[in-house]
XYZ file of C-alpha atoms in Angstrom:
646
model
C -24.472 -43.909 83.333
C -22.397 -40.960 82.333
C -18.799 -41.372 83.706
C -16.495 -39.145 81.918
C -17.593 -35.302 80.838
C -15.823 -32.989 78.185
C -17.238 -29.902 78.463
C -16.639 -28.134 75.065
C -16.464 -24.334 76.665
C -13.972 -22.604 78.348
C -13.745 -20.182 81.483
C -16.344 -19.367 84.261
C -19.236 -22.129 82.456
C -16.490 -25.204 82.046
C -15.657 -24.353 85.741
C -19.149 -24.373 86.986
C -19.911 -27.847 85.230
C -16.960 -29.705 86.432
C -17.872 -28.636 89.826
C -20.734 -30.631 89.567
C -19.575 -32.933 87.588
C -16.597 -34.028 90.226
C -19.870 -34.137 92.915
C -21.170 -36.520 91.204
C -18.070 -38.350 90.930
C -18.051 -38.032 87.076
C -14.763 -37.946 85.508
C -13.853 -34.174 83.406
C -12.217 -33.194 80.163
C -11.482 -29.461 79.323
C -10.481 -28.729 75.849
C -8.047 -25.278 75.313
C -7.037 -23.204 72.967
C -3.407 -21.885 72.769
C -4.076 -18.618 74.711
C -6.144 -20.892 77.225
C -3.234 -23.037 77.948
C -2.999 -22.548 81.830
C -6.286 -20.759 81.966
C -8.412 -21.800 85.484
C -10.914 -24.454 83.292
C -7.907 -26.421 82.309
C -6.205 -26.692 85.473
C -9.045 -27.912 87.368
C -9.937 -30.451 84.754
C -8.695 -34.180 85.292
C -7.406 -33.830 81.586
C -7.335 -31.308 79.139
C -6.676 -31.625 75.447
C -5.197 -29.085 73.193
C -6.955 -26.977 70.527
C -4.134 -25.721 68.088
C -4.926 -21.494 67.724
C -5.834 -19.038 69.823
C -9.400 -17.110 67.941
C -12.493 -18.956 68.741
C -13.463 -19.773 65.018
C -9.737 -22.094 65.168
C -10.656 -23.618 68.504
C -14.055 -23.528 70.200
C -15.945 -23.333 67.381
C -14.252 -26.429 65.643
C -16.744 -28.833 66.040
C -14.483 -31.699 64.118
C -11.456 -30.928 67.081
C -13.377 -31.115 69.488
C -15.134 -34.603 68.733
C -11.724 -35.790 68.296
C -11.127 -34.429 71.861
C -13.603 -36.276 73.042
C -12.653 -39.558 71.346
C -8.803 -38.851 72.093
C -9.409 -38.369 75.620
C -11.916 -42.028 76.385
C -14.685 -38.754 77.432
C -18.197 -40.490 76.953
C -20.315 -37.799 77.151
C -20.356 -33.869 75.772
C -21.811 -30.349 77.906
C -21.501 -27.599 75.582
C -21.678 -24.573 78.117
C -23.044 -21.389 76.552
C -22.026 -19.588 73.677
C -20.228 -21.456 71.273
C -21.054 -24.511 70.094
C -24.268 -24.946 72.480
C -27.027 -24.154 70.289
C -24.979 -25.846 67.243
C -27.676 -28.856 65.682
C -24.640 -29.791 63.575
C -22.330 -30.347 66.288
C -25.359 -31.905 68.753
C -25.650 -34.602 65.475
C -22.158 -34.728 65.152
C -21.373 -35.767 68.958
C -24.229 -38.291 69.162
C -23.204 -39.811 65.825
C -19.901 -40.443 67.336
C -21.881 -42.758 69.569
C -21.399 -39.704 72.414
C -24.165 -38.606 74.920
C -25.032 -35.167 74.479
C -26.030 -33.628 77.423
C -28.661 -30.845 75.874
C -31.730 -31.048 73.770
C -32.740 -32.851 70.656
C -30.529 -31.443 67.039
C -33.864 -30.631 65.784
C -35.173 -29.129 68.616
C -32.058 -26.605 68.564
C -33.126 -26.665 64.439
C -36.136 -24.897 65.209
C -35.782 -22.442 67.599
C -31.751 -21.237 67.226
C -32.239 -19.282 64.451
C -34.104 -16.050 65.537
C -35.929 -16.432 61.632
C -37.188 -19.480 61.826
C -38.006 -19.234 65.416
C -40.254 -16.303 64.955
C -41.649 -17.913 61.689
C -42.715 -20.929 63.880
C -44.776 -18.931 66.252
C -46.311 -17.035 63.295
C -44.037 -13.832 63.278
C -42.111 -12.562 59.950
C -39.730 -10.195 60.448
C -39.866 -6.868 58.288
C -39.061 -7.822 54.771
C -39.233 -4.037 54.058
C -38.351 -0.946 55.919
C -40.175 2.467 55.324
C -39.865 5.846 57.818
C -43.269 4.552 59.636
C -41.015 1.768 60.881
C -38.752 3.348 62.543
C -36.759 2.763 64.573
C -35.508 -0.864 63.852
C -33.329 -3.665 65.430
C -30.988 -5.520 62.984
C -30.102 -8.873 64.264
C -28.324 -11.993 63.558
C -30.163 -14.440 62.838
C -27.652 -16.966 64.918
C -25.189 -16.495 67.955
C -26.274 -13.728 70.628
C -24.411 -11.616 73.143
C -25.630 -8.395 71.006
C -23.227 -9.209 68.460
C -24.254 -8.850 64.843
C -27.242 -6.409 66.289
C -27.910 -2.776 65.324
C -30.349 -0.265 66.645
C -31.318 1.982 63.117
C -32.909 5.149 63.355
C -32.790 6.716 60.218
C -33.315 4.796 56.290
C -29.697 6.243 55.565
C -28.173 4.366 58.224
C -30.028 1.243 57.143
C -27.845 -0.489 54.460
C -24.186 0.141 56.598
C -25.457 -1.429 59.594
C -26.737 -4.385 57.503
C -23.482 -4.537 56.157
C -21.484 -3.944 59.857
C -24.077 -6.893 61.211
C -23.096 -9.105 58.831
C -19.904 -8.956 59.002
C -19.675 -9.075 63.023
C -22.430 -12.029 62.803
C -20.188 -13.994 60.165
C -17.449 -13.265 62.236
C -18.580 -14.438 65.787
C -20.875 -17.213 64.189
C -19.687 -18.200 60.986
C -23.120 -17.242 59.510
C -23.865 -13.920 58.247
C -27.373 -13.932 58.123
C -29.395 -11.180 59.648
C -32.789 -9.524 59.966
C -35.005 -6.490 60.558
C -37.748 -6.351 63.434
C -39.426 -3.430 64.637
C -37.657 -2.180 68.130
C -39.733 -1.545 70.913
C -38.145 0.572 73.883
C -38.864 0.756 77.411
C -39.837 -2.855 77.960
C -38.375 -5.454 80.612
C -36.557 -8.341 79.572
C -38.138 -11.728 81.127
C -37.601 -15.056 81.002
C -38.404 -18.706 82.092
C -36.610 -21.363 82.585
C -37.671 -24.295 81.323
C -35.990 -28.105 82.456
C -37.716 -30.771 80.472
C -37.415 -34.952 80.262
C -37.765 -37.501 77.846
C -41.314 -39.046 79.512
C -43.052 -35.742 78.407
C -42.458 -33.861 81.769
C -41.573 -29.896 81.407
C -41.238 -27.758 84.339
C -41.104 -24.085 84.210
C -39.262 -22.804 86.764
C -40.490 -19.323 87.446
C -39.422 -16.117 85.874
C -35.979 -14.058 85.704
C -36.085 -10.400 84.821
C -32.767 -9.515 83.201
C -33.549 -6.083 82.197
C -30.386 -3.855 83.269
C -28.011 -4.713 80.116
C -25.402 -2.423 77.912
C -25.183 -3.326 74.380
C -27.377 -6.213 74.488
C -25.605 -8.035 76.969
C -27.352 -8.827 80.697
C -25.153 -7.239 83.534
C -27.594 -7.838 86.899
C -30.602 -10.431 86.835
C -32.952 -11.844 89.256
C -35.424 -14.351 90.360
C -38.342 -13.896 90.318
C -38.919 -11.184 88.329
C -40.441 -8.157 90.395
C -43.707 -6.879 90.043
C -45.381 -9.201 87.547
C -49.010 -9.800 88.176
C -49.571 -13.727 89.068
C -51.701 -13.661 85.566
C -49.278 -12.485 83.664
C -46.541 -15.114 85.052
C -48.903 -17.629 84.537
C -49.224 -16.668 81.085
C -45.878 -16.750 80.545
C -45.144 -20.202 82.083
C -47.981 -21.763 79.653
C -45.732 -19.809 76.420
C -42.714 -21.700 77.754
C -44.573 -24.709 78.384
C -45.796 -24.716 74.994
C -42.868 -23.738 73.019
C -41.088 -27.296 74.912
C -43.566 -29.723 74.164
C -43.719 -27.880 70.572
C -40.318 -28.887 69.899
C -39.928 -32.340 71.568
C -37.510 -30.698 74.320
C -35.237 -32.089 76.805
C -32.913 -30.733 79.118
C -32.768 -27.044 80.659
C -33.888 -24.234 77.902
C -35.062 -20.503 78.484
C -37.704 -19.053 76.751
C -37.702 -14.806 76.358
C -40.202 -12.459 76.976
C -40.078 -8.328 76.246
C -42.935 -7.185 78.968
C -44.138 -3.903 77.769
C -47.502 -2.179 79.452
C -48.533 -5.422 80.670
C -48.037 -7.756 77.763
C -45.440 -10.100 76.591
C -43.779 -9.991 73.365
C -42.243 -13.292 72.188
C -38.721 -12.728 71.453
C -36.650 -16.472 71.442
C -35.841 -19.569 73.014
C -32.513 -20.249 74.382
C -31.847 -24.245 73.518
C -29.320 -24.411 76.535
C -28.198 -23.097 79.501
C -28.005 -19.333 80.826
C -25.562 -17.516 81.976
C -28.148 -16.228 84.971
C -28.941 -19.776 85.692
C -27.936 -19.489 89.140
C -30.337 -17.478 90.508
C -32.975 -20.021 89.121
C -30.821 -22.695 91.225
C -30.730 -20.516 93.959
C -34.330 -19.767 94.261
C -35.650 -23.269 93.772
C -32.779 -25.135 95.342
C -31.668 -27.036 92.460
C -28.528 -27.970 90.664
C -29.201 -27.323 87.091
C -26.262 -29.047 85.305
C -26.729 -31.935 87.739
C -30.605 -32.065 85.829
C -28.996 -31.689 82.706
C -27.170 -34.614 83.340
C -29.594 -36.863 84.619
C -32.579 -36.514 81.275
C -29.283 -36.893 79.012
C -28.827 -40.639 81.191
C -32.842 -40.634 80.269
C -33.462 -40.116 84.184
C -36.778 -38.653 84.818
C -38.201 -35.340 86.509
C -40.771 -35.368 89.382
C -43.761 -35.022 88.580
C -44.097 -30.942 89.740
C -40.937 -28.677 90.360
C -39.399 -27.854 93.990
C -41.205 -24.762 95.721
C -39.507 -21.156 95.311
C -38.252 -19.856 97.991
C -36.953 -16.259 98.544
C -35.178 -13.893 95.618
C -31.640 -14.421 94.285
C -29.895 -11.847 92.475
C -27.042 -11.898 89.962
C -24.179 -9.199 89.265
C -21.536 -9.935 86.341
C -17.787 -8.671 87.272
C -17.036 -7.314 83.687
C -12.596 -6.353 83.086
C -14.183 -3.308 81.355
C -14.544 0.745 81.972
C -18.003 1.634 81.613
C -16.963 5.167 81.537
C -15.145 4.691 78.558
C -17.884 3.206 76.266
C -17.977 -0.027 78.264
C -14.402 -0.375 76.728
C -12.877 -4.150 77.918
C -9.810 -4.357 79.574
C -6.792 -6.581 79.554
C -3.911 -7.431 81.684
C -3.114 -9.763 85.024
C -6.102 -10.004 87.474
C -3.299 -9.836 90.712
C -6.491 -10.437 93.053
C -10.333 -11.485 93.321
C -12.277 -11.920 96.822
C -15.298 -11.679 97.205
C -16.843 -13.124 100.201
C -20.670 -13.699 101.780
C -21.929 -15.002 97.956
C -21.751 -16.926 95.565
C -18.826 -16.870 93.209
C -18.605 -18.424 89.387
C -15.832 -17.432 88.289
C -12.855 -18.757 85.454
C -10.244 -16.939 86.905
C -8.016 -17.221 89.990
C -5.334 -14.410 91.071
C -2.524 -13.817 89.339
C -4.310 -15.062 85.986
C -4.355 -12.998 82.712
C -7.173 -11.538 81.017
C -6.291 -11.698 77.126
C -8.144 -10.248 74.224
C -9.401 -13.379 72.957
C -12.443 -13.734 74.447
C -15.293 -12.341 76.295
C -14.209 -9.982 79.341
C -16.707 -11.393 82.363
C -14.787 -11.907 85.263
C -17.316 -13.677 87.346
C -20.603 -13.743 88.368
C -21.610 -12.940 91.936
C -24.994 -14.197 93.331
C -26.746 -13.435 96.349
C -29.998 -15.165 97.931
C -31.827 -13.825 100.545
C -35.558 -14.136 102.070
C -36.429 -10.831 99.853
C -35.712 -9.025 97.301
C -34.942 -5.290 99.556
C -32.879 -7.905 101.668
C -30.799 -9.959 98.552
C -30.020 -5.861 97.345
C -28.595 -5.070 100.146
C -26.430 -8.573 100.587
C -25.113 -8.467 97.260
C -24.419 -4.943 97.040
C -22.369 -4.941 100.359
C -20.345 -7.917 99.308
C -19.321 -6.300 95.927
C -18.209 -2.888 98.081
C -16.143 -5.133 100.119
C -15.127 -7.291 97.108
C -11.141 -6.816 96.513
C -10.558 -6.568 92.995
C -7.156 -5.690 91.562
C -6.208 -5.456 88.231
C -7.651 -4.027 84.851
C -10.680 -1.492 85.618
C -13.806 -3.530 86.311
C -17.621 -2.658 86.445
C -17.661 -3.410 90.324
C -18.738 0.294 91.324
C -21.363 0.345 88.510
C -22.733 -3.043 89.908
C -22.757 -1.326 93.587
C -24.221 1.931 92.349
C -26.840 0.149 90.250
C -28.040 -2.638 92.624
C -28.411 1.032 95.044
C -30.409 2.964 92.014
C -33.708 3.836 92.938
C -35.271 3.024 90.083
C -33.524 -0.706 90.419
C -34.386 -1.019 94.173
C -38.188 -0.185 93.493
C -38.149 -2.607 90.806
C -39.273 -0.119 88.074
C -35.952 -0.361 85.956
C -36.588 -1.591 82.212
C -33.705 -1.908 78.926
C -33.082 1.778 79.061
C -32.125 1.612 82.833
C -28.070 2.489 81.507
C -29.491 4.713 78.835
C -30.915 7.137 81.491
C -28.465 6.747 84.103
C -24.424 5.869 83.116
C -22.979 9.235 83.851
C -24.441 9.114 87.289
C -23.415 5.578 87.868
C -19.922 5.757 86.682
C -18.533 9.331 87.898
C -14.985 9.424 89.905
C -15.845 8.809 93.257
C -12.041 8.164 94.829
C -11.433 8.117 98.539
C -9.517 11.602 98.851
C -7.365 10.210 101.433
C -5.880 6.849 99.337
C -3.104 8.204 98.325
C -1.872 9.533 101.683
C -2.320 5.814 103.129
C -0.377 5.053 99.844
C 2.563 7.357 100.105
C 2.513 6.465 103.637
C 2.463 3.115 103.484
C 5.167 3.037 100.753
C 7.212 4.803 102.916
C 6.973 2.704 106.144
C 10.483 1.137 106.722
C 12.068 2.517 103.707
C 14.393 5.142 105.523
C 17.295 4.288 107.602
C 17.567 5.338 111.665
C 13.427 5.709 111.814
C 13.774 8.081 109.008
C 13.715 11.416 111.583
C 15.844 14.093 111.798
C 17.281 16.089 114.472
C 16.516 19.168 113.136
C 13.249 20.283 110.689
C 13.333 18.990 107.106
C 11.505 19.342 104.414
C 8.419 17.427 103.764
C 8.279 13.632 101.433
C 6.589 14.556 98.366
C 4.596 11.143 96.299
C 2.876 11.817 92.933
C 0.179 9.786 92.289
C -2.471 9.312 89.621
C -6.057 8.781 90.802
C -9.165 9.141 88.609
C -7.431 10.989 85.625
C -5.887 13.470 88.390
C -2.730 14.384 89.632
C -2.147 13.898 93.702
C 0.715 14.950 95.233
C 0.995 13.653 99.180
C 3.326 15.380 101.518
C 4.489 13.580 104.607
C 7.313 14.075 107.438
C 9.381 11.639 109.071
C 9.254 12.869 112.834
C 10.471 11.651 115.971
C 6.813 10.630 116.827
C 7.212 8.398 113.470
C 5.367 9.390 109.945
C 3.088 12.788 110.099
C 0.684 14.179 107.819
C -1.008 17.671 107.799
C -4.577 17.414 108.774
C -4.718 13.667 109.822
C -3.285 11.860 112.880
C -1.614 9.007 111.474
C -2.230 6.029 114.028
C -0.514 2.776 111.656
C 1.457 2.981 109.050
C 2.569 -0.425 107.787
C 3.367 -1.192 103.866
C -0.082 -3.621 103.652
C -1.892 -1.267 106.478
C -2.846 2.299 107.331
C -5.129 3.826 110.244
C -5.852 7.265 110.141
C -7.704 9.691 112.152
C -9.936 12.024 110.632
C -12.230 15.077 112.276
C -11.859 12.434 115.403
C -12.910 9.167 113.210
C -10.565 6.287 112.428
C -10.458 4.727 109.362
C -8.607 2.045 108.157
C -6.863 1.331 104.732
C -5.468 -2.280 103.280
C -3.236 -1.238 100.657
C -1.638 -3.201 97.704
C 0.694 -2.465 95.190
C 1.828 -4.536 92.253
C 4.740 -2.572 90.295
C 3.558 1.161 89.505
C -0.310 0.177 90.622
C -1.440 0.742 93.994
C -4.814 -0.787 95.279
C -6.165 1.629 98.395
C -9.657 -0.661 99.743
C -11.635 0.106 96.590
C -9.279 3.208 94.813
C -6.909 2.297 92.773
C -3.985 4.926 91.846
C -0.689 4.873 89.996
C 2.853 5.587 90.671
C 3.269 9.044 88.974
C 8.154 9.334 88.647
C 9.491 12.358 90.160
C 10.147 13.383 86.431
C 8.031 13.056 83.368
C 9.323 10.730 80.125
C 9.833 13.149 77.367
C 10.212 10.001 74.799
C 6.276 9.141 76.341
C 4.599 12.282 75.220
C 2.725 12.096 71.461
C 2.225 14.660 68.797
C -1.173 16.375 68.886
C -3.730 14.260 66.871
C -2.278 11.084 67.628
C -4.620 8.049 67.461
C -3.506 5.878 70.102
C -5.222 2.616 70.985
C -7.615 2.498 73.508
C -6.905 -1.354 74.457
C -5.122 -4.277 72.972
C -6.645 -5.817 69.655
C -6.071 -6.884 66.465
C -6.728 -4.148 63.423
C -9.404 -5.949 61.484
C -9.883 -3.172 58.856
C -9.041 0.315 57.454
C -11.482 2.863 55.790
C -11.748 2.439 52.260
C -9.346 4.211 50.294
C -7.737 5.549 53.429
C -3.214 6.905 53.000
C -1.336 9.602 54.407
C -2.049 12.798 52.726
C -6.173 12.253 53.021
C -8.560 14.470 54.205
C -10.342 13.630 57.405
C -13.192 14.726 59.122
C -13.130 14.773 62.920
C -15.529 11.565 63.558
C -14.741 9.802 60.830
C -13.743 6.311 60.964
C -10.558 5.757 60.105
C -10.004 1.743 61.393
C -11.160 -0.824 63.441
C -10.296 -2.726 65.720
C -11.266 -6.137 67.383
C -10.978 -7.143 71.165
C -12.965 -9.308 73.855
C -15.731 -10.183 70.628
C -16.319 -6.842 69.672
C -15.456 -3.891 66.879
C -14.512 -0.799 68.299
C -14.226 2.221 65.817
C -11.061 4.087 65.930
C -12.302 7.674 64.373
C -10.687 10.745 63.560
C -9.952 13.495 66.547
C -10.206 16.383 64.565
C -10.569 17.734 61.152
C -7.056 18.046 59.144
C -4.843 16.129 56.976
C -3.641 11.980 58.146
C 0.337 12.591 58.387
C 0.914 8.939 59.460
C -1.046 5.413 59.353
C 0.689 2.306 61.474
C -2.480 0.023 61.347
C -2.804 -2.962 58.875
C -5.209 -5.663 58.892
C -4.114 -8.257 60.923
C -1.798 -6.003 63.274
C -2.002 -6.676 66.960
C -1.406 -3.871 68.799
C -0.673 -2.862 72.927
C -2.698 -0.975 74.826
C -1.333 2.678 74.044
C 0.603 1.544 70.600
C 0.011 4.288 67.577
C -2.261 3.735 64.984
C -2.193 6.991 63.140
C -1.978 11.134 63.153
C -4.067 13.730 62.137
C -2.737 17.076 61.947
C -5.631 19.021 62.649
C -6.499 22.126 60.133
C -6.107 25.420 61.447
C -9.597 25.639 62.043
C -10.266 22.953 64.395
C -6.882 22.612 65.920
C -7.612 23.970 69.558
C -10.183 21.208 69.808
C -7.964 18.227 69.628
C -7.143 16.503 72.827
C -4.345 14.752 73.291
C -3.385 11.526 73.565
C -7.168 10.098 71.951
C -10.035 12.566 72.652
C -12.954 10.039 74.071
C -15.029 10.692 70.876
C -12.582 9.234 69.280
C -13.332 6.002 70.232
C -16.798 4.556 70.297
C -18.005 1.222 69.888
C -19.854 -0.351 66.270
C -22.224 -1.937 68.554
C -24.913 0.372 69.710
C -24.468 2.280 72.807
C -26.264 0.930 75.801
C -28.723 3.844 75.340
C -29.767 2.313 72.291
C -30.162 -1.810 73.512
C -33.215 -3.419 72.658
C -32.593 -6.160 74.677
C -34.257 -7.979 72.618
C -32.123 -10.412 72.399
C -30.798 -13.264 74.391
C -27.560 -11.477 76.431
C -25.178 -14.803 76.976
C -21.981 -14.835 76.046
């Protein structure tokens, strides 16, 4: 019997399996890197042991540490999460030749179906050894790791040899192996899976299908169970694919096997050898604990005979600390506070906790099960409206808006759903009274005597920024109390307003954390009375969109060069992704402040282009949005076809 349980992961998965770890009374172990030293997975742990570094190639991907972890800390058994480690056959030897259980299948299972090549060779499919115009367009991938990363959508032969070279570089980056492949891409499908739990007494259940088709660059953002609108034939089908690729490959424990359904066929695209990040809508569905199966085939426990029945449809939304408005650019900074009730909640963070640049930018994961699918929609969505997020810029109102879509709610979406429809789904949509109950609620108490005057005054004037706009809120301190022009102000308290508008009453919890205010679901900052001069930046400056680490310049690239307005100039690394940093304008680079290696703030300078004569009216200042656009393919581009865990 297993009694002690290092999870070698971090965040929202090492949470989630210590929870049922300590329900089955089994001891845990977190292991940390530096910039994970009070993170949520290692203060809930019974122990924790230190991983020296703070990038995931020093720490999480150290094999050797964290067998010593495990060993150091009396641990007699190792769940490797996702990502990472968890489809590593070196580290699954490595763990069981330190006399360790390993709770996750066979090295040589994860051998034969973790690399995308050799998985596809297996089941009979090469990948293109040679690329001509008549296979266009094509999907670069890396052979190892997943989460998108290493993967390029190519369109054109010119374009072919830089994004082998960008793939490889990401994928030996992420995944410490560089190697990649070509495959023909194939738009408009849906991305399906099953989930697969198998024991050692030859036992393999497939546990219905998942449809995990709404993604941006590669990466799932809402799945569900079952998959909508799949004829019972084709499921069927499917199931006896999964069944087949487990008893192939002598597998135990949970596995997914994934599908790209295209006009009514499935298209083989990998196996997972571990579990998914959408695993709990499988649980929820089937009433199962997944982890807790895990860790009963790695004791050598068997399954019964057939699978629990399915019951009803679970859907999953993930909470993302990025601004899908901005090229799905990730956020950083302190997460002051995260509610959200009526679901489920899997999360690695608790309020007040940082989000750093280490690491990947998912929040949480909120899951709703209901006795349909129309009825799960409508639960989930209405629990991430009333959610109460504050902090970076999340994806919350993209979740709410997509879960809403038409095209989602009919169950029609497919990989290009974000493609089609991002401007629609991320447009401002403030509440035009927030900063009223803001000003108002900043001002309750604040002025001596009630704050009224014998005779008229002039009106309080509060600048706020909402949405990339200005407000300015005028108020009056009467005898009556606080008065607005327009509205009947009912409350004003500084954590509540109630306002009356055109005869309605509406109320508004407000929050504010230094220069951030958090109005319900708008959030607005703290504009002074009088603009910084020593804040304002020459035209053309290059500012950086987020905090990172410069991980290289343009070849050949010094003040005095020539630069064309798109151009690349340097890159920059954050949350497991490049992000190009390209030129604003055409004109001449009058200053560089990036090196290899720099970390930089959100806002710090990188470089300036004075624009040439020609183009100068076009530059916007402080970093003109085309300025600043991901390596990684736009979510227009994804091919899903690729497992999307972290």
């Amino acid at each position: 019997m297993i009694t002690s349980v290092l999870v070698a992961n971090r965040g929202e998965i090492a949470c989630r399996v210590f929870r049922t770890c300590r329900d089955l009374g089994i001891r845990t172990v977190a292991v940390h890197s530096d910039a994970d030293e009070n993170a949520l997975h290692a203060r809930v742990a019974d122990e924790a042991v230190r991983l020296p570094g703070a990038s995931p190639a020093e720490t999480y991907l150290r094999g050797d540490l964290i067998v010593k972890a495990v060993l150091a800390a009396g641990a007699d058994a190792v769940h490797p999460g996702y990502g990472f480690l968890s489809e590593n056959a070196d580290f699954a030897r490595a763990v069981l030749d330190a006399g360790l259980v390993w709770i996750g299948p066979p090295p040589e299972a994860i051998e034969a179906m973790a690399s995308k090549t050799r998985a596809k060779k297996l089941i009979g499919i090469a990948p293109l050894e040679e690329v001509t115009e008549d296979d266009l367009p094509v999907l670069v991938k890396a052979a190892a790791g997943g989460g998108g990363r290493g993967m390029r959508v190519v369109r054109e032969l010119s374009e072919l040899d830089g994004a082998l070279e960008a793939a490889r570089a990401e994928a030996l980056s992420a995944f410490g192996d560089g190697e990649v492949f070509v495959e023909p891409y194939i738009q408009g499908g849906r991305h399906v899976e099953v989930q697969i739990m198998a024991d050692a007494h030859g036992t393999v259940w497939a546990l219905g299908t998942r449809d995990c088709s709404l993604q941006r660059r590669h990466q799932k953002v809402i799945e569900e169970a079952p998959a909508p609108g799949l004829s019972r034939e084709l499921t069927d089908h499917l199931h006896l694919l999964a069944v087949r690729a487990a008893h192939a490959t002598g597998y135990r424990g949970a596995g997914t096997v994934e599908f790209l359904v295209a006009d009514g066929h499935a298209h083989f695209l990998e196996m997972n050898t571990r579990l998914q990040v959408e695993h709990p809508v499988t649980e929820a569905v089937f009433g199962i604990d997944l982890v807790a199966l895990q860790i009963r085939i790695a004791e050598g426990g068997a399954l019964d005979a057939e699978p629990p029945r399915a019951r009803g449809h679970a859907i999953e939304a993930r909470l993302y600390a990025e601004d899908p408005a901005r090229g799905w650019a990730p956020q950083t900074g302190t997460l002051h506070r995260l509610s959200v009730s009526g679901v489920r909640l899997d999360t690695g963070y608790e309020d007040g906790d940082p989000i750093g640049v280490h690491y990947d930018p998912m929040l949480a994961k909120a899951v709703a099960h209901a006795p349909t699918r129309a009825e799960a929609i409508r639960k989930l969505a209405g629990a991430l409206e009333r959610a109460v997020v504050h902090g970076p810029v999340t994806n919350r109102d993209l979740l709410v808006r997509s879960l809403r879509h038409e095209e989602f709610t009919t169950g029609r979406m497919d990989t290009g759903f974000y493609g089609r429809h991002l401007p629609e789904l991320t447009g401002p949509d403030p509440d035009p009274y927030a900063p009223l109950a803001a000003a108002l609620a900043d001002a309750h108490g604040r002025s001596r005597f009630g704050g009224w005057r014998n005779l008229p005054s002039q009106p309080q004037v509060k600048r706020y920024a909402m949405a990339g706009e200005e407000h300015e809120v005028r108020f009056r301190h009467t005898r009556a109390g606080l008065t607005a022009d327009g509205v009947r102000v009912v409350h004003a308290a500084a954590r509540l307003v109630v306002l009356e508008v055109a005869g309605v009453r509406r109320k508004f919890e407000v929050a504010r954390y230094g220069d951030q205010v958090y109005v319900n679901a708008t959030a607005l900052t703290v504009l002074p009375r009088f603009p910084d001069p020593a804040a304002q930046h020459a035209p053309g400056s290059l500012l950086a969109p987020m905090p990172g680490t410069v991980v290289r310049v343009a070849d050949g690239l010094a003040v005095g060069a020539a630069v064309r307005a798109g151009e690349p100039l340097l890159w920059l690394e954050a949350m497991k992704m490049e992000h190009k940093i390209a030129a604003p304008a055409s004109g001449t680079l009058t200053a560089l402040h990036a090196a290899p290696g720099r970390q930089v703030e959100v806002g710090a300078l990188l470089a300036v282009v004075e624009p040439s004569e020609a183009v100068a009216e076009s530059v916007v200042e402080p970093v003109a949005e085309s300025a600043v656009e991901a390596v990684a393919e736009s979510v227009a581009e994804s091919a899903v076809q690729e497992d999307q865990d972290q």
